[in-house]
Amino acid sequence: RDTTVNLGTSVKNPILWQVGDGRLYTAVTTVIMDGEEVDRVSDRYGYREVVCDPNHGLFVNGRHEKICGVCGHYDCGLVGKAVPDSIFRYKVKLLTEMGANGYRTSHYPQNSAIMDALDEFGFIVMEETRWYDSTPEAKAQLEFMVKRDRNHPSVVMWSLFNEEPMQGT
């Protein structure tokens, strides 16, 4: 059966997610059919307001933020790409220790574990797709990225393509 349910709730005086202080909440959605739980999903999210002002810069919850960031490729040194989630958390911890607070997902949606770590450590994230065009595959990749990561409070910017198409111009 297909059923659509729209629910709403309110949170009074939430602790805001901040750059450098990733306060997160968890929403748990449970589907019960005939008195039996058939599905459960937990989603973490944070409350924050982001304003980009062309004359004054970036503000998160009213606080001016300067981005000191990196282009984060999807790898972890000698261990490559198939790594435990804890390695991604360690990578973000090291970035924090070197003074970074920004992360560009070069050049594609990255592992959910690194996105979670970026939320937890309070990073400012620009999430990027590599190629943008109107093919069904490109549109599907963009849709996947936005739908998967739209509730991550660290994601404050979306990038539609890498700079490669502009090389040589």
Coordinates of C-alpha atoms in Angstrom, one line a residue:
R1 CA 0.0 0.0 0.0
D2 CA 1.1 3.5 -0.7
T3 CA 0.2 6.0 1.9
T4 CA 1.4 9.6 2.4
V5 CA 1.4 11.1 5.9
N6 CA 2.2 14.7 6.6
L7 CA 3.2 15.4 10.2
G8 CA 4.4 18.5 12.0
T9 CA 5.9 19.3 15.3
S10 CA 7.5 22.2 17.0
V11 CA 10.6 22.6 19.1
K12 CA 10.8 25.4 21.6
N13 CA 14.2 27.1 22.1
P14 CA 16.4 24.5 20.3
I15 CA 20.1 24.6 20.9
L16 CA 21.4 25.9 17.6
W17 CA 23.9 24.1 15.4
Q18 CA 27.0 26.4 15.1
V19 CA 30.2 26.4 13.2
G20 CA 32.6 24.5 15.5
D21 CA 29.8 23.2 17.7
G22 CA 27.7 20.7 15.8
R23 CA 24.6 20.4 18.1
L24 CA 22.3 17.8 16.6
Y25 CA 18.9 16.3 17.2
T26 CA 17.5 13.0 16.1
A27 CA 14.1 12.4 14.5
V28 CA 12.9 8.8 14.7
T29 CA 10.2 7.7 12.3
T30 CA 8.5 4.4 12.9
V31 CA 6.0 2.7 10.6
I32 CA 3.5 0.4 12.4
M33 CA 1.2 -1.8 10.5
D34 CA -1.5 -3.9 12.3
G35 CA 0.2 -3.2 15.7
E36 CA 3.6 -4.4 14.5
E37 CA 6.7 -2.2 13.7
V38 CA 7.7 -2.8 10.1
D39 CA 10.2 0.0 9.6
R40 CA 12.2 2.6 11.6
V41 CA 14.5 5.4 10.3
S42 CA 16.5 7.8 12.4
D43 CA 17.6 11.1 10.9
R44 CA 19.9 13.6 12.5
Y45 CA 19.5 17.3 11.9
G46 CA 20.3 20.7 13.4
Y47 CA 18.7 24.1 13.6
R48 CA 20.5 27.0 12.1
E49 CA 20.0 30.1 9.9
V50 CA 22.5 30.9 7.1
V51 CA 22.7 34.3 5.4
C52 CA 25.0 35.1 2.6
D53 CA 25.3 38.9 2.2
P54 CA 27.2 40.2 -0.8
N55 CA 28.5 43.2 1.2
H56 CA 29.1 41.7 4.6
G57 CA 29.8 37.9 4.1
L58 CA 28.5 34.7 5.5
F59 CA 26.5 34.6 8.8
V60 CA 25.4 31.5 10.6
N61 CA 22.8 32.2 13.3
G62 CA 23.8 35.9 13.1
R63 CA 27.5 35.3 13.7
H64 CA 29.9 36.3 11.0
E65 CA 31.9 33.3 9.7
K66 CA 35.1 33.2 7.7
I67 CA 35.6 29.9 5.9
C68 CA 39.0 28.3 6.3
G69 CA 38.5 25.1 4.3
V70 CA 39.8 22.3 2.1
C71 CA 38.8 20.5 -1.0
G72 CA 38.0 17.1 0.4
H73 CA 38.5 14.3 -2.0
Y74 CA 36.9 11.0 -1.2
D75 CA 39.9 9.1 0.0
C76 CA 41.7 8.4 3.2
G77 CA 45.4 8.2 2.4
L78 CA 46.9 4.8 2.4
V79 CA 43.6 3.1 3.2
G80 CA 41.9 4.3 -0.1
K81 CA 38.1 4.5 -0.4
A82 CA 36.9 1.3 1.4
V83 CA 37.3 2.4 5.0
P84 CA 35.5 2.1 8.3
D85 CA 33.3 5.1 9.3
S86 CA 35.7 5.9 12.2
I87 CA 38.4 6.8 9.6
F88 CA 36.2 9.6 8.2
R89 CA 35.5 10.9 11.7
Y90 CA 39.3 10.8 12.4
K91 CA 39.9 12.7 9.1
V92 CA 37.5 15.5 10.1
K93 CA 39.0 15.6 13.6
L94 CA 42.5 16.2 12.0
L95 CA 41.1 18.9 9.8
T96 CA 39.6 20.6 12.9
E97 CA 43.0 20.4 14.6
M98 CA 44.7 22.1 11.7
G99 CA 42.2 25.0 11.9
A100 CA 39.8 24.1 9.1
N101 CA 36.1 24.8 9.4
G102 CA 35.1 24.4 5.8
Y103 CA 34.9 21.4 3.4
R104 CA 34.1 21.2 -0.3
T105 CA 33.0 17.7 -1.3
S106 CA 35.3 17.4 -4.3
H107 CA 33.7 16.5 -6.7
Y108 CA 30.7 14.3 -5.9
P109 CA 28.5 13.2 -3.0
Q110 CA 30.7 11.5 -0.4
N111 CA 30.1 8.8 2.2
S112 CA 27.4 9.4 4.7
A113 CA 29.8 8.9 7.5
I114 CA 31.9 11.9 6.5
M115 CA 28.8 14.0 6.1
D116 CA 27.8 13.0 9.6
A117 CA 31.2 13.9 11.0
L118 CA 31.2 17.3 9.3
D119 CA 27.8 18.0 11.0
E120 CA 29.2 16.9 14.4
F121 CA 32.3 19.0 14.2
G122 CA 30.4 22.0 12.9
F123 CA 31.9 22.4 9.4
I124 CA 30.6 24.7 6.7
V125 CA 30.1 22.4 3.6
M126 CA 29.8 23.1 -0.1
E127 CA 28.5 19.9 -1.6
E128 CA 29.3 19.4 -5.3
T129 CA 28.5 17.3 -8.3
R130 CA 31.2 16.9 -10.9
W131 CA 29.3 17.3 -14.1
Y132 CA 26.1 19.1 -14.6
D133 CA 24.1 18.7 -17.7
S134 CA 20.5 17.7 -18.6
T135 CA 21.0 14.0 -19.2
P136 CA 18.8 11.7 -17.1
E137 CA 21.9 10.3 -15.3
A138 CA 23.3 13.8 -14.4
K139 CA 19.8 14.9 -13.1
A140 CA 19.5 11.7 -11.1
Q141 CA 22.9 12.2 -9.5
L142 CA 22.0 15.7 -8.5
E143 CA 18.6 14.7 -7.2
F144 CA 20.2 11.9 -5.1
M145 CA 22.7 14.3 -3.6
V146 CA 20.2 16.9 -2.6
K147 CA 17.6 14.5 -1.3
R148 CA 20.2 12.5 0.7
D149 CA 21.9 15.5 2.3
R150 CA 19.3 18.2 2.5
N151 CA 18.9 17.8 6.3
H152 CA 22.6 18.1 7.1
P153 CA 23.0 21.4 8.9
S154 CA 26.7 21.6 7.7
V155 CA 25.6 21.9 4.0
V156 CA 25.1 25.6 3.3
M157 CA 26.0 25.6 -0.4
W158 CA 25.4 23.4 -3.4
S159 CA 27.8 23.4 -6.4
L160 CA 26.5 22.2 -9.7
F161 CA 29.8 21.4 -11.4
N162 CA 33.6 21.2 -11.0
E163 CA 35.7 23.9 -12.7
E164 CA 36.9 21.5 -15.4
P165 CA 34.4 22.7 -18.1
M166 CA 36.0 26.2 -17.7
Q167 CA 39.6 25.1 -18.2
G168 CA 41.3 26.8 -21.1
T169 CA 38.7 29.6 -21.4

